[in-house]
Short mmCIF file of C-alpha atoms and ligand atoms in Angstrom, two decimals:
data_model
loop_
_atom_site.label_atom_id
_atom_site.label_comp_id
_atom_site.label_asym_id
_atom_site.label_seq_id
_atom_site.Cartn_x
_atom_site.Cartn_y
_atom_site.Cartn_z
CA UNK A 1 -23.47 -163.68 -111.30
CA UNK A 2 -26.12 -162.91 -108.70
CA UNK A 3 -29.62 -161.52 -109.03
CA UNK A 4 -32.91 -162.69 -110.45
CA UNK A 5 -32.00 -162.13 -114.11
CA UNK A 6 -28.97 -162.92 -116.28
CA UNK A 7 -28.12 -159.23 -116.33
CA UNK A 8 -25.40 -158.16 -113.90
CA UNK A 9 -26.64 -156.21 -110.91
CA UNK A 10 -25.12 -152.91 -109.80
CA UNK A 11 -22.54 -154.50 -107.49
CA UNK A 12 -21.59 -157.09 -110.13
CA UNK A 13 -20.80 -154.20 -112.47
CA UNK A 14 -18.66 -152.51 -109.84
CA UNK A 15 -16.79 -155.72 -109.07
CA UNK A 16 -16.27 -156.71 -112.67
CA UNK A 17 -15.02 -153.34 -113.93
CA UNK A 18 -11.27 -153.21 -114.26
CA UNK A 19 -8.97 -150.77 -115.99
CA UNK A 20 -8.15 -152.73 -119.12
CA UNK A 21 -5.03 -151.75 -121.05
CA UNK A 22 -5.25 -153.98 -124.12
CA UNK A 23 -8.39 -154.11 -126.23
CA UNK A 24 -9.40 -156.74 -128.76
CA UNK A 25 -8.95 -155.58 -132.37
CA UNK A 26 -10.99 -158.39 -133.93
CA UNK A 27 -14.32 -158.58 -132.09
CA UNK A 28 -17.19 -156.35 -133.08
CA UNK A 29 -17.40 -153.05 -131.26
CA UNK A 30 -20.70 -151.21 -131.27
CA UNK A 31 -19.85 -147.51 -131.26
CA UNK A 32 -23.51 -146.67 -130.64
CA UNK A 33 -23.02 -148.02 -127.11
CA UNK A 34 -20.49 -145.26 -126.43
CA UNK A 35 -23.09 -142.69 -127.40
CA UNK A 36 -25.71 -144.41 -125.24
CA UNK A 37 -23.37 -144.48 -122.23
CA UNK A 38 -22.42 -140.82 -122.69
CA UNK A 39 -26.11 -139.94 -122.73
CA UNK A 40 -26.31 -141.79 -119.40
CA UNK A 41 -23.17 -140.03 -118.14
CA UNK A 42 -24.74 -136.59 -118.48
CA UNK A 43 -27.29 -137.72 -115.88
CA UNK A 44 -24.49 -137.82 -113.29
CA UNK A 45 -24.80 -135.40 -110.39
CA UNK A 46 -22.92 -132.18 -111.04
CA UNK A 47 -22.27 -129.01 -109.14
CA UNK A 48 -25.26 -126.64 -109.21
CA UNK A 49 -26.46 -128.58 -112.26
CA UNK A 50 -24.24 -126.27 -114.31
CA UNK A 51 -23.15 -129.13 -116.60
CA UNK A 52 -19.86 -127.46 -117.41
CA UNK A 53 -18.58 -130.48 -119.25
CA UNK A 54 -18.14 -131.74 -122.80
CA UNK A 55 -17.45 -135.18 -124.19
CA UNK A 56 -15.47 -135.70 -127.36
CA UNK A 57 -15.74 -139.05 -129.10
CA UNK A 58 -12.77 -140.18 -131.17
CA UNK A 59 -13.64 -143.54 -132.74
CA UNK A 60 -11.15 -145.79 -134.56
CA UNK A 61 -12.41 -144.42 -137.89
CA UNK A 62 -11.36 -140.86 -137.00
CA UNK A 63 -8.13 -139.51 -138.46
CA UNK A 64 -7.48 -138.05 -135.01
CA UNK A 65 -7.49 -141.46 -133.27
CA UNK A 66 -3.85 -142.39 -134.01
CA UNK A 67 -2.35 -138.95 -133.15
CA UNK A 68 -4.51 -138.76 -130.02
CA UNK A 69 -3.29 -142.20 -128.92
CA UNK A 70 0.29 -141.03 -129.38
CA UNK A 71 -0.48 -138.03 -127.16
CA UNK A 72 -1.71 -140.48 -124.52
CA UNK A 73 2.00 -141.27 -124.30
CA UNK A 74 1.45 -144.17 -126.67
CA UNK A 75 -0.23 -146.19 -123.89
CA UNK A 76 -1.70 -149.46 -125.15
CA UNK A 77 -4.94 -148.51 -123.44
CA UNK A 78 -5.14 -145.76 -126.04
CA UNK A 79 -3.47 -147.29 -129.11
CA UNK A 80 -5.60 -150.46 -128.91
CA UNK A 81 -8.82 -148.65 -127.88
CA UNK A 82 -11.63 -148.92 -130.39
CA UNK A 83 -12.78 -145.49 -129.32
CA UNK A 84 -11.37 -142.77 -127.10
CA UNK A 85 -13.58 -140.45 -125.09
CA UNK A 86 -12.10 -137.14 -124.01
CA UNK A 87 -13.84 -135.62 -121.01
CA UNK A 88 -13.47 -131.88 -120.81
CA UNK A 89 -14.45 -129.15 -118.34
CA UNK A 90 -15.74 -125.82 -119.70
CA UNK A 91 -15.69 -123.08 -117.08
CA UNK A 92 -16.38 -120.34 -119.59
CA UNK A 93 -19.85 -121.71 -120.37
CA UNK A 94 -21.09 -120.71 -116.92
CA UNK A 95 -23.21 -117.77 -118.12
CA UNK A 96 -24.96 -119.90 -120.75
CA UNK A 97 -25.58 -122.70 -118.25
CA UNK A 98 -26.81 -120.31 -115.55
CA UNK A 99 -29.25 -118.89 -118.11
CA UNK A 100 -30.44 -122.40 -119.02
CA UNK A 101 -31.02 -123.18 -115.34
CA UNK A 102 -32.93 -119.92 -114.90
CA UNK A 103 -35.17 -120.76 -117.85
CA UNK A 104 -35.76 -124.21 -116.38
CA UNK A 105 -36.63 -122.77 -112.96
CA UNK A 106 -38.97 -120.24 -114.50
CA UNK A 107 -40.81 -123.03 -116.29
CA UNK A 108 -40.61 -125.65 -113.56
CA UNK A 109 -41.78 -123.43 -110.70
CA UNK A 110 -44.34 -121.40 -112.63
CA UNK A 111 -47.31 -122.93 -110.82
CA UNK A 112 -45.70 -123.33 -107.43
CA UNK A 113 -44.71 -121.14 -104.52
CA UNK A 114 -43.30 -117.84 -105.93
CA UNK A 115 -40.99 -117.62 -102.92
CA UNK A 116 -39.40 -120.94 -103.86
CA UNK A 117 -38.96 -119.76 -107.41
CA UNK A 118 -37.42 -116.47 -106.27
CA UNK A 119 -34.93 -118.33 -104.03
CA UNK A 120 -33.89 -120.67 -106.82
CA UNK A 121 -33.57 -117.79 -109.31
CA UNK A 122 -31.53 -115.80 -106.84
CA UNK A 123 -29.08 -118.70 -106.51
CA UNK A 124 -28.29 -118.60 -110.25
CA UNK A 125 -28.47 -114.79 -110.50
CA UNK A 126 -26.39 -113.91 -107.46
CA UNK A 127 -24.37 -116.79 -106.02
CA UNK A 128 -23.41 -118.69 -109.17
CA UNK A 129 -21.85 -115.64 -110.90
CA UNK A 130 -19.82 -114.89 -107.76
CA UNK A 131 -18.35 -118.38 -107.84
CA UNK A 132 -17.64 -118.77 -111.56
CA UNK A 133 -16.86 -115.25 -112.81
CA UNK A 134 -13.24 -114.25 -113.38
CA UNK A 135 -12.02 -110.74 -112.56
CA UNK A 136 -8.57 -109.53 -111.58
CA UNK A 137 -7.88 -110.44 -107.89
CA UNK A 138 -11.40 -111.91 -107.58
CA UNK A 139 -10.06 -115.25 -106.36
CA UNK A 140 -8.31 -113.56 -103.41
CA UNK A 141 -11.26 -111.27 -102.72
CA UNK A 142 -13.60 -114.28 -102.56
CA UNK A 143 -11.32 -116.06 -100.13
CA UNK A 144 -11.09 -113.00 -97.88
CA UNK A 145 -14.89 -112.60 -97.92
CA UNK A 146 -15.31 -116.30 -97.10
CA UNK A 147 -12.83 -115.99 -94.23
CA UNK A 148 -14.64 -112.97 -92.72
CA UNK A 149 -18.11 -114.46 -93.10
CA UNK A 150 -16.77 -117.75 -91.73
CA UNK A 151 -15.79 -116.05 -88.46
CA UNK A 152 -19.43 -115.94 -87.40
CA UNK A 153 -21.17 -118.74 -89.22
CA UNK A 154 -20.51 -121.84 -91.32
CA UNK A 155 -19.31 -120.75 -94.73
CA UNK A 156 -18.19 -122.48 -97.91
CA UNK A 157 -14.42 -121.96 -97.95
CA UNK A 158 -13.59 -123.52 -101.32
CA UNK A 159 -14.09 -120.40 -103.41
CA UNK A 160 -10.69 -119.68 -104.96
CA UNK A 161 -9.97 -119.94 -108.67
CA UNK A 162 -8.36 -123.34 -108.03
CA UNK A 163 -11.42 -124.45 -106.09
CA UNK A 164 -13.60 -123.63 -109.10
CA UNK A 165 -11.38 -125.89 -111.23
CA UNK A 166 -11.56 -128.67 -108.64
CA UNK A 167 -15.34 -128.34 -108.57
CA UNK A 168 -15.54 -128.66 -112.36
CA UNK A 169 -13.27 -131.69 -112.35
CA UNK A 170 -15.27 -133.38 -109.56
CA UNK A 171 -18.43 -133.21 -111.64
CA UNK A 172 -16.63 -134.32 -114.82
CA UNK A 173 -15.13 -137.30 -112.97
CA UNK A 174 -18.58 -138.36 -111.77
CA UNK A 175 -19.76 -138.33 -115.38
CA UNK A 176 -16.66 -140.32 -116.36
CA UNK A 177 -17.46 -142.93 -113.73
CA UNK A 178 -21.08 -143.14 -114.80
CA UNK A 179 -19.89 -143.62 -118.38
CA UNK A 180 -17.48 -146.41 -117.40
CA UNK A 181 -20.11 -148.29 -115.41
CA UNK A 182 -22.49 -147.90 -118.34
CA UNK A 183 -19.91 -149.43 -120.69
CA UNK A 184 -19.33 -152.26 -118.22
CA UNK A 185 -23.06 -152.92 -118.01
CA UNK A 186 -23.12 -153.15 -121.82
CA UNK A 187 -20.31 -155.74 -121.82
CA UNK A 188 -17.42 -153.44 -122.75
CA UNK A 189 -14.27 -152.42 -120.92
CA UNK A 190 -12.63 -149.09 -120.34
CA UNK A 191 -9.42 -147.51 -119.09
CA UNK A 192 -9.41 -144.02 -117.62
CA UNK A 193 -6.20 -142.12 -118.38
CA UNK A 194 -4.57 -138.99 -117.10
CA UNK A 195 -1.26 -139.85 -118.72
CA UNK A 196 -1.51 -137.56 -121.75
CA UNK A 197 -0.09 -134.31 -123.07
CA UNK A 198 -2.98 -132.00 -122.28
CA UNK A 199 -1.56 -129.03 -124.19
CA UNK A 200 -1.11 -130.99 -127.41
CA UNK A 201 -4.46 -132.82 -127.02
CA UNK A 202 -6.21 -129.46 -126.73
CA UNK A 203 -4.52 -128.32 -129.92
CA UNK A 204 -5.24 -131.57 -131.77
CA UNK A 205 -8.94 -131.47 -130.91
CA UNK A 206 -9.09 -127.71 -131.42
CA UNK A 207 -10.60 -127.23 -127.97
CA UNK A 208 -11.46 -123.76 -126.65
CA UNK A 209 -8.93 -121.96 -124.47
CA UNK A 210 -10.86 -122.47 -121.22
CA UNK A 211 -11.24 -126.23 -121.79
CA UNK A 212 -9.41 -128.53 -119.39
CA UNK A 213 -9.14 -132.22 -120.01
CA UNK A 214 -10.43 -134.22 -117.09
CA UNK A 215 -9.48 -137.64 -118.41
CA UNK A 216 -9.36 -139.67 -121.58
CA UNK A 217 -11.10 -143.03 -121.56
CA UNK A 218 -10.09 -145.92 -123.78
CA UNK A 219 -12.97 -148.21 -124.72
CA UNK A 220 -13.26 -151.66 -126.24
CA UNK A 221 -13.59 -155.32 -125.50
CA UNK A 222 -10.73 -156.08 -123.14
CA UNK A 223 -8.34 -158.97 -123.67
CA UNK A 224 -7.45 -161.06 -120.59
CA UNK A 225 -3.80 -159.94 -120.85
CA UNK A 226 -5.07 -156.34 -120.74
CA UNK A 227 -5.81 -156.73 -117.02
CA UNK A 228 -2.53 -156.20 -115.23
CA UNK A 229 -2.81 -158.47 -112.20
CA UNK A 230 -5.48 -159.15 -109.65
CA UNK A 231 -7.27 -156.22 -108.15
CA UNK A 232 -5.51 -154.49 -105.27
CA UNK A 233 -6.98 -152.15 -102.68
CA UNK A 234 -5.66 -151.25 -99.23
CA UNK A 235 -7.72 -152.61 -96.31
CA UNK A 236 -11.12 -150.98 -95.89
CA UNK A 237 -10.22 -150.06 -92.29
CA UNK A 238 -7.48 -147.81 -93.65
CA UNK A 239 -9.88 -145.69 -95.65
CA UNK A 240 -13.38 -146.04 -94.22
CA UNK A 241 -14.02 -144.46 -90.84
CA UNK A 242 -16.97 -143.88 -88.59
CA UNK A 243 -16.93 -140.82 -86.34
C1 FMN B 1 -7.95 -140.22 -112.82
C2 FMN B 1 -7.36 -141.52 -113.24
C3 FMN B 1 -6.27 -141.54 -114.08
C4 FMN B 1 -5.73 -142.75 -114.52
N1 FMN B 1 -4.71 -142.73 -115.43
C5 FMN B 1 -4.27 -143.89 -115.94
C6 FMN B 1 -3.34 -143.90 -117.01
O1 FMN B 1 -2.92 -142.86 -117.51
N2 FMN B 1 -2.93 -145.08 -117.48
C7 FMN B 1 -3.39 -146.27 -116.99
O2 FMN B 1 -2.97 -147.32 -117.49
N3 FMN B 1 -4.30 -146.30 -115.99
C8 FMN B 1 -4.76 -145.15 -115.46
N4 FMN B 1 -5.72 -145.16 -114.48
C9 FMN B 1 -6.25 -146.44 -114.00
C10 FMN B 1 -5.76 -146.77 -112.60
O3 FMN B 1 -4.40 -147.12 -112.63
C11 FMN B 1 -6.63 -147.90 -112.04
O4 FMN B 1 -7.95 -147.41 -111.89
C12 FMN B 1 -6.15 -148.41 -110.69
O5 FMN B 1 -4.89 -149.03 -110.83
C13 FMN B 1 -7.12 -149.40 -110.07
O6 FMN B 1 -7.36 -150.50 -110.92
P1 FMN B 1 -8.81 -150.90 -111.42
O7 FMN B 1 -9.38 -149.70 -112.14
O8 FMN B 1 -8.59 -152.07 -112.35
O9 FMN B 1 -9.62 -151.25 -110.23
C14 FMN B 1 -6.26 -143.97 -114.03
C15 FMN B 1 -7.36 -143.94 -113.17
C16 FMN B 1 -7.91 -142.74 -112.80
C17 FMN B 1 -9.12 -142.74 -111.92
#
């Protein structure tokens, strides 16, 4: 381990994190660390700071843990996890979050340039609703508007209903990553999963209709046999380019 202290540095954490599929059932697991790492995860960057995410903790003591593990297709990463964290996107909360951002801007900019405040307020009052609201045919209308505007100047093209979902999932995934690095820094292992029955998980957790599950993360102290082989990545030259 490098660095001036015994604590792993940022790049040690990145290198040491692996998706671990079998967790130790015997060693102590501090569930408070999950809470701590989720509180760090919400500091992840997210689109327009709308924070359209939710995190559901399902510890081993929960009666939902076993059925939820089964809905993760019975993967060992779920059945042996000491806690499962379900990361969820919540598009429908956009009005509430826009309001919260407006209140924050009002407070934050109260002693500064009123023009700056007006611009920031206008973003949440005018642009944000156009992106997140749902009306019949609105997705197509937005795309047509973007296409026309884009004829004359640079324009954000990712405005369809699907693009909104992608945007929500991008932000949720960044929180998921922050959470996993947090757990690694605290000496625990994780396994992100998208192999689950989303429809049944939604029902089991009684999630709202608009909720979409981004991923489910198994947490615990990994066993050596829970790491399936040495790490593999394609050559950097195949994925990193300079233009
Ligand atoms: C979005 C996402 C979904 C994943 N789903 C699963 C899964 O359902 N089951 C599983 O065992 N691993 C899953 N993984 C873990 C990947 O297989 C793993 O990250 C990849 O093989 C690289 O290995 P590493 O994480 O150890 O570096 C998932 C990872 C991500 C990011």
